[in-house]
PDB file of C-alpha atoms in Angstrom:
ATOM      1  CA  MET A  26      -0.011  -0.026   0.008  1.00 42.00           C
ATOM      2  CA  GLU A  27       1.174   3.460  -0.646  1.00 39.00           C
ATOM      3  CA  ARG A  28       0.634   6.819   0.910  1.00 38.00           C
ATOM      4  CA  MET A  29       0.503   9.926  -1.207  1.00 38.00           C
ATOM      5  CA  SER A  30       4.120  10.535  -0.617  1.00 41.00           C
ATOM      6  CA  GLY A  31       4.874   7.052  -1.946  1.00 43.00           C
ATOM      7  CA  ASP A  32       6.143   5.584   1.318  1.00 47.00           C
ATOM      8  CA  VAL A  33       5.289   1.904   1.735  1.00 44.00           C
ATOM      9  CA  VAL A  34       3.125   1.528   4.846  1.00 46.00           C
ATOM     10  CA  ALA A  35       1.981  -2.062   4.562  1.00 49.00           C
ATOM     11  CA  THR A  36       2.812  -5.476   3.250  1.00 51.00           C
ATOM     12  CA  ILE A  37       0.126  -7.447   1.294  1.00 53.00           C
ATOM     13  CA  VAL A  38      -0.301 -10.981   2.343  1.00 53.00           C
ATOM     14  CA  VAL A  39      -2.509 -12.896  -0.083  1.00 48.00           C
ATOM     15  CA  GLU A  40      -4.308 -15.874   1.528  1.00 48.00           C
ATOM     16  CA  ASP A  41      -5.171 -18.496  -0.972  1.00 46.00           C
ATOM     17  CA  ARG A  42      -5.595 -22.272  -0.946  1.00 43.00           C
ATOM     18  CA  GLN A  43      -1.835 -22.877  -0.956  1.00 42.00           C
ATOM     19  CA  ILE A  44      -1.424 -20.998   2.310  1.00 47.00           C
ATOM     20  CA  ALA A  45      -2.407 -23.227   5.186  1.00 49.00           C
ATOM     21  CA  VAL A  46      -3.908 -20.604   7.418  1.00 48.00           C
ATOM     22  CA  HIS A  47      -5.611 -23.295   9.439  1.00 49.00           C
ATOM     23  CA  GLU A  48      -2.172 -24.582  10.497  1.00 54.00           C
ATOM     24  CA  PRO A  49      -0.626 -23.107  13.669  1.00 55.00           C
ATOM     25  CA  SER A  50       2.786 -23.037  11.908  1.00 58.00           C
ATOM     26  CA  SER A  51       1.362 -20.725   9.189  1.00 60.00           C
ATOM     27  CA  ILE A  52      -0.186 -18.422  11.769  1.00 61.00           C
ATOM     28  CA  ALA A  53       3.198 -18.341  13.604  1.00 68.00           C
ATOM     29  CA  SER A  54       4.860 -17.497  10.287  1.00 65.00           C
ATOM     30  CA  LEU A  55       2.353 -14.720   9.665  1.00 60.00           C
ATOM     31  CA  ARG A  56       3.065 -13.251  13.128  1.00 66.00           C
ATOM     32  CA  ARG A  57       6.715 -13.234  12.313  1.00 68.00           C
ATOM     33  CA  LEU A  58       5.979 -11.478   8.992  1.00 61.00           C
ATOM     34  CA  VAL A  59       3.963  -8.787  10.868  1.00 61.00           C
ATOM     35  CA  ALA A  60       6.907  -8.266  13.266  1.00 65.00           C
ATOM     36  CA  LEU A  61       9.495  -8.159  10.494  1.00 61.00           C
ATOM     37  CA  ALA A  62       7.433  -5.669   8.573  1.00 58.00           C
ATOM     38  CA  ARG A  63       7.780  -3.483  11.652  1.00 52.00           C
ATOM     39  CA  THR A  64       4.294  -2.321  11.190  1.00 54.00           C
ATOM     40  CA  GLU A  65       0.804  -3.410  12.241  1.00 56.00           C
ATOM     41  CA  ASP A  66      -0.351  -2.671   8.701  1.00 67.00           C
ATOM     42  CA  VAL A  67      -0.326  -6.087   7.157  1.00 74.00           C
ATOM     43  CA  ALA A  68      -3.263  -6.877   4.919  1.00 78.00           C
ATOM     44  CA  ALA A  69      -4.796 -10.197   3.824  1.00 80.00           C
ATOM     45  CA  VAL A  70      -7.058 -11.452   1.043  1.00 81.00           C
ATOM     46  CA  VAL A  71      -9.657 -13.777   2.623  1.00 82.00           C
ATOM     47  CA  ASP A  72     -12.863 -15.604   1.785  1.00 82.00           C
ATOM     48  CA  PRO A  73     -15.637 -13.781   3.701  1.00 81.00           C
ATOM     49  CA  ALA A  74     -17.347 -17.099   4.361  1.00 80.00           C
ATOM     50  CA  ASP A  75     -14.322 -18.561   6.105  1.00 80.00           C
ATOM     51  CA  GLU A  76     -14.622 -16.943   9.518  1.00 80.00           C
ATOM     52  CA  ALA A  77     -12.189 -19.337  11.133  1.00 78.00           C
ATOM     53  CA  VAL A  78      -9.431 -18.146   8.900  1.00 79.00           C
ATOM     54  CA  LEU A  79     -10.484 -14.520   9.415  1.00 82.00           C
ATOM     55  CA  GLU A  80     -10.308 -14.980  13.215  1.00 82.00           C
ATOM     56  CA  ARG A  81      -6.867 -16.564  12.983  1.00 79.00           C
ATOM     57  CA  LEU A  82      -5.612 -13.713  10.774  1.00 81.00           C
ATOM     58  CA  VAL A  83      -6.955 -11.061  13.232  1.00 82.00           C
ATOM     59  CA  GLY A  84      -5.144 -12.868  16.045  1.00 78.00           C
ATOM     60  CA  ALA A  85      -1.946 -12.897  14.046  1.00 76.00           C
ATOM     61  CA  GLY A  86      -1.997  -9.176  13.763  1.00 78.00           C
ATOM     62  CA  VAL A  87      -3.393  -8.537  10.340  1.00 81.00           C
ATOM     63  CA  ALA A  88      -5.007  -5.112  10.213  1.00 83.00           C
ATOM     64  CA  ALA A  89      -6.561  -4.865   6.695  1.00 85.00           C
ATOM     65  CA  PHE A  90      -8.825  -7.392   4.879  1.00 86.00           C
ATOM     66  CA  PHE A  91      -9.996  -7.723   1.300  1.00 86.00           C
ATOM     67  CA  PRO A  92     -12.316 -10.384  -0.270  1.00 87.00           C
ATOM     68  CA  TYR A  93     -10.217 -10.330  -3.482  1.00 82.00           C
ATOM     69  CA  VAL A  94      -6.883  -8.872  -4.658  1.00 80.00           C
ATOM     70  CA  PRO A  95      -7.457  -5.166  -4.466  1.00 82.00           C
ATOM     71  CA  SER A  96      -6.952  -2.466  -7.116  1.00 83.00           C
ATOM     72  CA  HIS A  97      -4.433   0.347  -6.710  1.00 81.00           C
ATOM     73  CA  ASP A  98      -7.296   2.784  -5.758  1.00 85.00           C
ATOM     74  CA  GLU A  99      -8.579   0.214  -3.116  1.00 85.00           C
ATOM     75  CA  LEU A 100      -5.054  -0.147  -1.706  1.00 81.00           C
ATOM     76  CA  THR A 101      -4.648   3.650  -1.552  1.00 83.00           C
ATOM     77  CA  GLU A 102      -8.041   3.928   0.373  1.00 85.00           C
ATOM     78  CA  ALA A 103      -6.967   1.160   2.714  1.00 84.00           C
ATOM     79  CA  ALA A 104      -3.548   2.788   3.275  1.00 81.00           C
ATOM     80  CA  GLY A 105      -5.396   6.032   4.370  1.00 84.00           C
ATOM     81  CA  ALA A 106      -7.697   4.116   6.668  1.00 85.00           C
ATOM     82  CA  LEU A 107      -4.737   2.250   8.204  1.00 81.00           C
ATOM     83  CA  ALA A 108      -2.870   5.547   8.754  1.00 80.00           C
ATOM     84  CA  VAL A 109      -5.871   7.169  10.482  1.00 85.00           C
ATOM     85  CA  ALA A 110      -7.636   4.295  12.232  1.00 84.00           C
ATOM     86  CA  GLY A 111      -5.127   1.504  12.289  1.00 82.00           C
ATOM     87  CA  SER A 112      -7.375  -0.984  10.498  1.00 86.00           C
ATOM     88  CA  TYR A 113      -9.315  -1.422   7.329  1.00 87.00           C
ATOM     89  CA  ALA A 114     -11.919  -3.887   6.134  1.00 90.00           C
ATOM     90  CA  HIS A 115     -13.543  -4.064   2.763  1.00 90.00           C
ATOM     91  CA  PRO A 116     -17.299  -3.650   3.054  1.00 90.00           C
ATOM     92  CA  ASP A 117     -17.889  -7.239   2.013  1.00 89.00           C
ATOM     93  CA  LEU A 118     -15.984  -8.432   5.088  1.00 88.00           C
ATOM     94  CA  THR A 119     -17.389  -6.070   7.812  1.00 87.00           C
ATOM     95  CA  GLN A 120     -20.348  -8.422   8.690  1.00 87.00           C
ATOM     96  CA  ALA A 121     -17.991 -11.342   9.322  1.00 87.00           C
ATOM     97  CA  LEU A 122     -15.627  -9.110  11.351  1.00 87.00           C
ATOM     98  CA  LEU A 123     -18.479  -7.813  13.388  1.00 85.00           C
ATOM     99  CA  ARG A 124     -19.685 -11.369  14.247  1.00 81.00           C
ATOM    100  CA  LEU A 125     -16.165 -12.152  15.344  1.00 82.00           C
ATOM    101  CA  ALA A 126     -16.118  -9.082  17.572  1.00 82.00           C
ATOM    102  CA  ARG A 127     -19.543  -9.955  19.120  1.00 74.00           C
ATOM    103  CA  ARG A 128     -18.214 -13.471  19.895  1.00 72.00           C
ATOM    104  CA  ALA A 129     -15.167 -12.033  21.500  1.00 73.00           C
ATOM    105  CA  LEU A 130     -17.318  -9.901  23.783  1.00 66.00           C
ATOM    106  CA  ARG A 131     -19.475 -12.750  25.068  1.00 62.00           C
ATOM    107  CA  PRO A 132     -19.381 -13.740  28.668  1.00 58.00           C
ATOM    108  CA  ASP A 133     -16.857 -16.413  29.685  1.00 59.00           C
ATOM    109  CA  SER A 134     -19.543 -19.107  29.839  1.00 69.00           C
ATOM    110  CA  VAL A 135     -21.963 -18.714  26.979  1.00 74.00           C
ATOM    111  CA  LEU A 136     -24.438 -20.797  29.015  1.00 80.00           C
ATOM    112  CA  ASP A 137     -24.745 -18.038  31.587  1.00 81.00           C
ATOM    113  CA  VAL A 138     -27.033 -16.114  29.320  1.00 85.00           C
ATOM    114  CA  LEU A 139     -29.403 -19.142  28.996  1.00 89.00           C
ATOM    115  CA  THR A 140     -32.124 -20.298  31.268  1.00 91.00           C
ATOM    116  CA  ALA A 141     -31.837 -23.821  32.724  1.00 91.00           C
ATOM    117  CA  ARG A 142     -34.553 -25.006  30.331  1.00 94.00           C
ATOM    118  CA  GLU A 143     -32.732 -23.472  27.335  1.00 94.00           C
ATOM    119  CA  VAL A 144     -29.523 -25.307  28.397  1.00 92.00           C
ATOM    120  CA  GLU A 145     -31.490 -28.492  28.581  1.00 94.00           C
ATOM    121  CA  VAL A 146     -32.883 -27.990  25.101  1.00 96.00           C
ATOM    122  CA  LEU A 147     -29.414 -27.197  23.878  1.00 94.00           C
ATOM    123  CA  ARG A 148     -27.937 -30.289  25.475  1.00 93.00           C
ATOM    124  CA  LEU A 149     -30.487 -32.500  23.817  1.00 95.00           C
ATOM    125  CA  LEU A 150     -29.870 -30.610  20.514  1.00 94.00           C
ATOM    126  CA  ALA A 151     -26.090 -31.349  20.904  1.00 92.00           C
ATOM    127  CA  GLY A 152     -27.018 -35.005  21.365  1.00 92.00           C
ATOM    128  CA  GLY A 153     -28.492 -34.989  17.921  1.00 93.00           C
ATOM    129  CA  GLN A 154     -32.135 -34.975  18.921  1.00 95.00           C
ATOM    130  CA  ALA A 155     -34.755 -33.546  16.492  1.00 96.00           C
ATOM    131  CA  ASN A 156     -37.336 -31.065  17.761  1.00 96.00           C
ATOM    132  CA  ARG A 157     -39.997 -33.728  18.079  1.00 97.00           C
ATOM    133  CA  ALA A 158     -37.738 -35.919  20.194  1.00 97.00           C
ATOM    134  CA  ILE A 159     -36.762 -32.933  22.407  1.00 96.00           C
ATOM    135  CA  ALA A 160     -40.408 -32.032  22.894  1.00 96.00           C
ATOM    136  CA  ALA A 161     -41.266 -35.674  23.887  1.00 96.00           C
ATOM    137  CA  ARG A 162     -38.317 -35.856  26.243  1.00 96.00           C
ATOM    138  CA  LEU A 163     -39.214 -32.619  28.008  1.00 95.00           C
ATOM    139  CA  PHE A 164     -43.047 -33.078  27.927  1.00 95.00           C
ATOM    140  CA  ILE A 165     -43.491 -29.849  25.957  1.00 96.00           C
ATOM    141  CA  SER A 166     -44.887 -29.107  22.399  1.00 96.00           C
ATOM    142  CA  GLU A 167     -42.680 -28.783  19.364  1.00 96.00           C
ATOM    143  CA  HIS A 168     -43.878 -25.251  19.121  1.00 96.00           C
ATOM    144  CA  THR A 169     -42.298 -24.544  22.556  1.00 96.00           C
ATOM    145  CA  VAL A 170     -39.071 -26.212  21.453  1.00 97.00           C
ATOM    146  CA  ARG A 171     -38.908 -23.912  18.427  1.00 96.00           C
ATOM    147  CA  ASN A 172     -39.476 -20.944  20.707  1.00 96.00           C
ATOM    148  CA  HIS A 173     -36.656 -22.064  22.994  1.00 95.00           C
ATOM    149  CA  LEU A 174     -34.397 -22.529  19.995  1.00 96.00           C
ATOM    150  CA  ALA A 175     -35.244 -19.087  18.595  1.00 94.00           C
ATOM    151  CA  ARG A 176     -34.349 -17.520  21.973  1.00 94.00           C
ATOM    152  CA  ILE A 177     -31.119 -19.612  22.259  1.00 93.00           C
ATOM    153  CA  TYR A 178     -30.040 -18.559  18.769  1.00 91.00           C
ATOM    154  CA  ARG A 179     -30.723 -14.880  19.545  1.00 89.00           C
ATOM    155  CA  LYS A 180     -28.893 -14.942  22.814  1.00 87.00           C
ATOM    156  CA  LEU A 181     -25.910 -16.693  21.321  1.00 85.00           C
ATOM    157  CA  ASP A 182     -26.019 -14.676  18.191  1.00 80.00           C
ATOM    158  CA  VAL A 183     -26.106 -17.693  15.904  1.00 85.00           C
ATOM    159  CA  THR A 184     -28.330 -18.732  13.038  1.00 87.00           C
ATOM    160  CA  THR A 185     -28.181 -22.522  12.869  1.00 90.00           C
ATOM    161  CA  ARG A 186     -28.336 -25.546  15.196  1.00 92.00           C
ATOM    162  CA  ARG A 187     -24.705 -26.444  14.327  1.00 89.00           C
ATOM    163  CA  GLU A 188     -23.488 -22.957  15.199  1.00 87.00           C
ATOM    164  CA  ALA A 189     -25.232 -23.146  18.619  1.00 90.00           C
ATOM    165  CA  VAL A 190     -23.840 -26.596  19.420  1.00 89.00           C
ATOM    166  CA  ASP A 191     -20.322 -25.757  18.138  1.00 85.00           C
ATOM    167  CA  LEU A 192     -20.253 -22.503  20.168  1.00 82.00           C
ATOM    168  CA  THR A 193     -21.358 -24.207  23.411  1.00 83.00           C
ATOM    169  CA  ARG A 194     -19.846 -27.631  23.103  1.00 80.00           C
ATOM    170  CA  GLU A 195     -17.121 -27.164  25.719  1.00 71.00           C
ATOM    171  CA  ALA A 196     -19.441 -25.226  28.068  1.00 76.00           C
ATOM    172  CA  LEU A 197     -22.059 -28.007  27.842  1.00 77.00           C
ATOM    173  CA  SER A 198     -19.594 -30.564  28.844  1.00 72.00           C
ATOM    174  CA  ASP A 199     -18.542 -28.476  31.893  1.00 63.00           C
ATOM    175  CA  ALA A 200     -22.160 -27.325  32.751  1.00 56.00           C
ATOM    176  CA  SER A 201     -23.369 -30.352  34.753  1.00 53.00           C
ATOM    177  CA  PRO A 202     -20.891 -30.153  37.734  1.00 43.00           C
ATOM    178  CA  ARG A 203     -21.357 -26.359  37.902  1.00 43.00           C
ATOM    179  CA  GLU A 204     -25.068 -26.604  37.896  1.00 45.00           C
ATOM    180  CA  GLU A 205     -25.027 -29.273  40.595  1.00 42.00           C
ATOM    181  CA  ARG A 206     -22.848 -27.042  42.784  1.00 39.00           C
ATOM    182  CA  GLU A 207     -25.171 -24.105  42.291  1.00 46.00           C
ATOM    183  CA  GLY A 208     -28.302 -26.202  42.933  1.00 44.00           C
ATOM    184  CA  ARG A 209     -29.816 -25.382  39.643  1.00 45.00           C
ATOM    185  CA  ARG A 210     -33.111 -26.993  38.805  1.00 42.00           C
ATOM    186  CA  TRP A 211     -34.456 -27.875  35.328  1.00 41.00           C
ATOM    187  CA  SER A 212     -37.648 -25.871  35.040  1.00 40.00           C
ATOM    188  CA  ASP A 213     -39.219 -23.345  32.712  1.00 38.00           C
TER     189      ASP A 213
END
């Protein structure tokens, strides 16, 4: 990237299928690159749908993101944003970055925002149960299960069953002993 004076202010790192960004060694290499560049202004080209890669790149110190190899004008715009704000994200990536930020701001235990009944529904969901089976097991209607799931998704800021389970998998495995210590009861 270039400033108006022509000084180079950033290094472009292109993430493509040959770069194993999912590998810890690749992330370590990227951190070293950021340090060697002696600047926080490292940019990456990433797939907006691959939030895991995006999260790893943010953690490695990348400060600017593009969904495709940028034009000279886009690089100039990003360089200006980096100089002023210290970061830049192409508009196509802002939603994914905002989701990452919201996740980072969640409480230590995502289950703390759920009611005991919602945790029970989530635990059955994680066990692979369909709405009908969850309803039968909890002696509630399928409509009530759908309502619980809607509230769970909203509270966890997810949109699918899989996202809810993935986000809470570790917390669910640790929940039972904590709930027993707190004397939590399973009720609506």
